Amino acid sequence: MVAVNPGVEIASRVSSLASRVQELMKAPGPDANAAVVTWLQDVEAAWSLVKDGAVAQLGPHATSADNLRLAARVAVERLLQMPWVSGETKAALSGYLERHPAARQVGRYQFSSDWMSKCEDDWRKALAPLKGQSHTRALEIGSYEGRSAIWLLENVLTDPTSRITCVDLFAAEYAQRFDSNIAASGAQARVEKLKGTSAAVLRQMAPEPTYDLIYVDGSHQAYDTLEDAVLSWRLLKPGGWMIFDDYGMAQAQLTPHTKIARPDIGIDAFLSAASEHLEVVLKGFQVILRKNPA
């Protein structure tokens, strides 16, 4: 008997489920209700296969079982908004959301996803010169539930004089989780929240080299990513680090999309334009660069 690679099996299941829900989103009317219920049952059945070891084989954008569960919740929430969904189907979809909470406890914190674990080793290596240094300043564009900010506070910005500024829309569905996680870290006094679009907030900041580290993980649209890079570059100290997330997003899609976000296009444009002023430290799923010293 030939052993089945769990990574291959789950990849096939996930790809099929993702493709099917994309088609359901385009469904013209109530005839699709039966297909929605069947899809939901298949999603439930797939969780028996979803283990982090197998999920990791799907590529860097999957990373963990939590991320797949989050993607499933988002799909279910979108289906609930379809005007043709029947009351019976809505009850089934709502039941799924109740059985699968948005977040789970991770130590002192609650997170719905894990985009951080995949990059921890690279960050530890690249940011080692900043660890424990006094008065280190970090700027994060896109903070979501606070997982990366907390990691920086616990692993790099460990001196009590170090600070992080978090720029995000802080939408209601995750802002409360960000606040509770930061409070649980015990470092809330060292965290500054700036609410708004990065385009607006960055333009309001004094154009001075203030930060030792800037992490760009806001909008994934090419133009927005380029704009974030250009606007925040002036805020980065000479010799400082800048990290871009999701450079490899387009290559990590589990299913074909007619239209996908391409942050890599914006990142490549910035790297080309500023090539004489920086050193690329890492280029993989993320890009880590260092601004040339003065």
C-alpha positions as CSV (number, residue, x, y, z in Angstrom):
1,M,0.0,0.0,0.0
2,V,1.4,3.4,-1.0
3,A,1.4,5.9,1.8
4,V,-0.4,9.2,1.1
5,N,1.7,12.3,1.7
6,P,-0.6,14.4,4.1
7,G,0.7,17.6,2.6
8,V,-0.3,16.5,-0.9
9,E,-3.7,15.3,0.3
10,I,-4.5,18.5,2.2
11,A,-3.2,20.6,-0.7
12,S,-5.7,18.9,-3.0
13,R,-8.5,19.3,-0.6
14,V,-7.8,23.0,0.1
15,S,-7.4,23.8,-3.6
16,S,-10.7,22.2,-4.4
17,L,-12.5,23.9,-1.5
18,A,-11.1,27.3,-2.4
19,S,-12.0,26.9,-6.1
20,R,-15.5,25.8,-5.2
21,V,-16.2,28.7,-2.9
22,Q,-15.0,31.1,-5.6
23,E,-17.6,29.7,-7.9
24,L,-20.3,29.9,-5.2
25,M,-19.6,33.6,-4.8
26,K,-20.6,34.0,-8.4
27,A,-23.7,31.9,-8.1
28,P,-26.8,33.5,-9.6
29,G,-29.4,32.5,-7.1
30,P,-31.1,30.2,-4.6
31,D,-30.3,27.0,-6.5
32,A,-26.8,27.3,-5.0
33,N,-27.9,26.7,-1.5
34,A,-27.5,23.0,-1.6
35,A,-24.0,23.4,-3.0
36,V,-23.1,25.8,-0.2
37,V,-24.3,23.2,2.5
38,T,-22.3,20.5,0.8
39,W,-19.2,22.7,0.6
40,L,-19.6,23.5,4.3
41,Q,-19.8,19.8,5.2
42,D,-16.6,19.2,3.2
43,V,-14.8,22.0,5.0
44,E,-15.7,20.5,8.3
45,A,-14.5,17.1,7.1
46,A,-11.2,18.5,6.0
47,W,-10.2,19.7,9.5
48,S,-9.3,16.1,10.4
49,L,-6.3,16.5,8.0
50,V,-5.3,20.0,9.0
51,K,-2.2,19.7,11.1
52,D,0.6,22.3,11.1
53,G,3.2,19.8,9.8
54,A,1.1,19.0,6.7
55,V,-0.1,22.6,6.2
56,A,3.4,23.8,6.1
57,Q,3.9,21.9,2.9
58,L,1.3,24.1,1.2
59,G,3.9,27.0,1.1
60,P,4.7,30.1,3.1
61,H,1.4,31.8,2.7
62,A,-0.4,29.0,4.5
63,T,2.1,28.6,7.3
64,S,-0.3,27.2,9.9
65,A,-3.6,25.5,10.5
66,D,-4.8,28.8,12.0
67,N,-4.4,30.6,8.7
68,L,-6.5,28.0,6.9
69,R,-9.2,28.3,9.6
70,L,-9.2,32.1,9.2
71,A,-9.5,31.7,5.4
72,A,-12.5,29.4,5.9
73,R,-14.2,31.8,8.3
74,V,-13.8,34.7,5.9
75,A,-15.3,32.6,3.1
76,V,-18.2,31.6,5.4
77,E,-18.8,35.2,6.4
78,R,-18.8,36.3,2.7
79,L,-21.3,33.6,1.9
80,L,-23.6,34.8,4.7
81,Q,-23.8,38.1,2.8
82,M,-25.1,36.6,-0.4
83,P,-28.7,37.9,-0.9
84,W,-29.9,34.5,-2.2
85,V,-28.8,32.5,0.8
86,S,-31.8,30.8,2.4
87,G,-32.6,30.9,6.1
88,E,-31.7,27.2,6.5
89,T,-28.3,27.8,4.8
90,K,-27.7,30.8,6.9
91,A,-28.3,28.7,10.0
92,A,-25.7,26.2,8.8
93,L,-23.2,28.9,8.1
94,S,-23.7,30.6,11.4
95,G,-23.4,27.3,13.2
96,Y,-20.0,26.8,11.6
97,L,-18.8,30.2,12.9
98,E,-20.0,29.3,16.4
99,R,-18.2,26.0,16.3
100,H,-15.0,27.5,15.1
101,P,-14.1,30.7,17.1
102,A,-12.3,33.5,15.3
103,A,-9.3,33.2,17.7
104,R,-7.6,30.8,20.0
105,Q,-5.5,31.2,23.1
106,V,-1.7,31.3,22.4
107,G,-0.1,31.7,25.8
108,R,-1.3,35.1,27.2
109,Y,-2.6,36.1,23.8
110,Q,-5.5,35.5,21.4
111,F,-4.8,35.2,17.7
112,S,-6.9,34.1,14.7
113,S,-3.9,33.5,12.4
114,D,-0.1,33.0,12.4
115,W,1.8,34.9,9.8
116,M,4.7,35.4,12.2
117,S,6.2,32.0,12.8
118,K,7.5,31.7,9.3
119,C,9.7,34.7,9.6
120,E,11.0,34.5,13.2
121,D,14.4,33.0,12.3
122,D,15.1,35.5,9.6
123,W,14.1,38.4,11.9
124,R,16.2,37.1,14.8
125,K,19.3,37.0,12.5
126,A,18.7,40.3,10.7
127,L,17.7,42.3,13.7
128,A,20.2,40.9,16.1
129,P,22.2,44.2,16.2
130,L,19.0,46.0,17.5
131,K,18.2,43.5,20.3
132,G,18.3,45.0,23.7
133,Q,19.6,48.4,22.5
134,S,18.2,51.4,24.3
135,H,15.9,53.9,22.7
136,T,15.3,51.8,19.6
137,R,12.3,52.9,17.6
138,A,10.2,50.7,15.4
139,L,7.3,51.6,13.0
140,E,4.8,49.0,11.9
141,I,2.5,49.6,9.0
142,G,-0.3,47.1,9.4
143,S,-0.6,45.6,12.8
144,Y,-3.8,43.5,12.8
145,E,-4.0,41.6,16.1
146,G,-0.6,42.7,17.3
147,R,1.3,39.4,16.8
148,S,4.3,40.9,15.0
149,A,4.4,44.0,17.3
150,I,4.4,41.7,20.4
151,W,7.1,39.5,18.9
152,L,9.3,42.6,18.4
153,L,8.6,43.8,21.9
154,E,9.6,40.5,23.4
155,N,12.5,39.7,21.1
156,V,14.1,42.9,19.8
157,L,12.7,46.0,21.6
158,T,13.5,44.5,25.0
159,D,15.0,47.6,26.6
160,P,12.4,49.5,28.5
161,T,13.3,52.7,26.6
162,S,12.4,51.2,23.2
163,R,9.1,51.9,21.5
164,I,7.0,50.8,18.6
165,T,4.5,52.9,16.6
166,C,1.6,50.9,15.0
167,V,-0.3,52.3,12.1
168,D,-3.5,50.5,11.1
169,L,-7.2,51.1,10.4
170,F,-7.8,49.3,13.7
171,A,-11.2,48.1,12.4
172,A,-13.7,47.0,15.1
173,E,-13.5,43.3,14.4
174,Y,-9.8,43.1,15.4
175,A,-9.0,46.3,17.1
176,Q,-10.2,45.0,20.5
177,R,-8.1,41.9,20.1
178,F,-5.0,44.1,19.3
179,D,-5.7,46.2,22.5
180,S,-6.2,43.1,24.7
181,N,-3.1,41.4,23.3
182,I,-0.9,44.5,23.8
183,A,-2.3,44.9,27.4
184,A,-1.5,41.2,28.1
185,S,2.1,41.8,26.9
186,G,2.6,44.3,29.7
187,A,4.2,46.7,27.3
188,Q,1.3,48.9,26.4
189,A,3.2,52.0,27.6
190,R,5.7,51.4,24.9
191,V,3.2,51.1,22.1
192,E,1.8,54.1,20.2
193,K,-1.3,53.5,18.0
194,L,-1.9,55.7,15.0
195,K,-5.3,55.0,13.4
196,G,-5.9,55.7,9.8
197,T,-4.8,54.7,6.3
198,S,-1.0,54.5,6.0
199,A,-1.1,57.0,3.1
200,A,-2.7,59.6,5.4
201,V,-0.8,58.9,8.6
202,L,2.6,58.7,7.1
203,R,2.1,62.1,5.4
204,Q,1.3,63.6,8.8
205,M,4.5,62.4,10.4
206,A,7.5,64.7,10.5
207,P,9.8,63.8,7.6
208,E,12.7,63.0,9.9
209,P,14.8,59.8,10.2
210,T,13.2,58.7,13.5
211,Y,13.0,54.9,13.2
212,D,15.6,52.1,13.5
213,L,13.2,49.5,12.0
214,I,10.2,49.8,9.7
215,Y,7.9,46.9,8.9
216,V,5.6,47.3,5.9
217,D,2.6,45.0,5.9
218,G,-0.3,47.2,5.0
219,S,-2.3,47.1,1.8
220,H,-1.1,44.4,-0.6
221,Q,-1.9,46.4,-3.7
222,A,1.2,47.2,-5.7
223,Y,0.8,51.0,-5.7
224,D,-0.1,51.2,-2.0
225,T,3.0,49.1,-1.1
226,L,5.2,51.4,-3.2
227,E,3.6,54.4,-1.6
228,D,4.2,53.0,1.9
229,A,7.8,52.4,1.0
230,V,8.5,55.8,-0.3
231,L,6.6,57.7,2.5
232,S,8.3,55.7,5.2
233,W,11.8,55.6,3.7
234,R,12.4,59.2,4.8
235,L,11.5,58.2,8.4
236,L,14.1,55.4,8.5
237,K,17.5,56.2,10.1
238,P,20.7,55.6,8.1
239,G,21.7,52.1,8.8
240,G,18.2,51.1,9.8
241,W,16.2,48.1,8.6
242,M,13.1,47.9,6.5
243,I,11.1,44.7,6.1
244,F,8.4,44.1,3.5
245,D,5.9,41.2,4.0
246,D,4.2,39.2,1.3
247,Y,6.8,39.7,-1.5
248,G,6.2,36.1,-2.5
249,M,2.4,36.2,-2.2
250,A,1.6,35.8,-5.9
251,Q,3.7,32.6,-6.1
252,A,2.1,31.2,-2.9
253,Q,-1.5,31.2,-4.0
254,L,-3.2,27.8,-3.5
255,T,-5.7,28.4,-6.3
256,P,-5.6,30.4,-9.6
257,H,-7.1,33.9,-9.3
258,T,-8.0,36.2,-12.2
259,K,-7.1,39.2,-10.0
260,I,-4.7,39.0,-7.1
261,A,-2.8,41.5,-5.0
262,R,0.8,42.0,-6.2
263,P,2.8,43.7,-3.5
264,D,6.0,42.4,-5.1
265,I,5.5,44.8,-8.1
266,G,5.5,47.8,-5.7
267,I,8.4,46.4,-3.7
268,D,10.5,45.7,-6.9
269,A,9.8,49.2,-8.1
270,F,11.1,50.7,-4.9
271,L,14.1,48.5,-4.8
272,S,15.0,49.6,-8.3
273,A,14.5,53.3,-7.6
274,A,16.4,53.3,-4.3
275,S,19.0,50.7,-5.2
276,E,22.0,53.0,-4.6
277,H,20.7,53.8,-1.1
278,L,20.2,50.3,0.3
279,E,21.5,46.8,0.7
280,V,19.1,43.8,0.2
281,V,19.7,41.5,3.2
282,L,17.1,38.9,2.3
283,K,14.7,38.3,-0.6
284,G,12.2,35.4,-0.2
285,F,8.6,35.5,0.9
286,Q,9.7,38.6,2.7
287,V,12.3,41.2,1.8
288,I,14.6,42.6,4.4
289,L,16.9,45.5,3.5
290,R,19.2,47.9,5.2
291,K,19.5,51.6,4.5
292,N,23.0,52.7,3.7
293,P,24.8,54.4,6.6
294,A,25.2,58.1,6.4
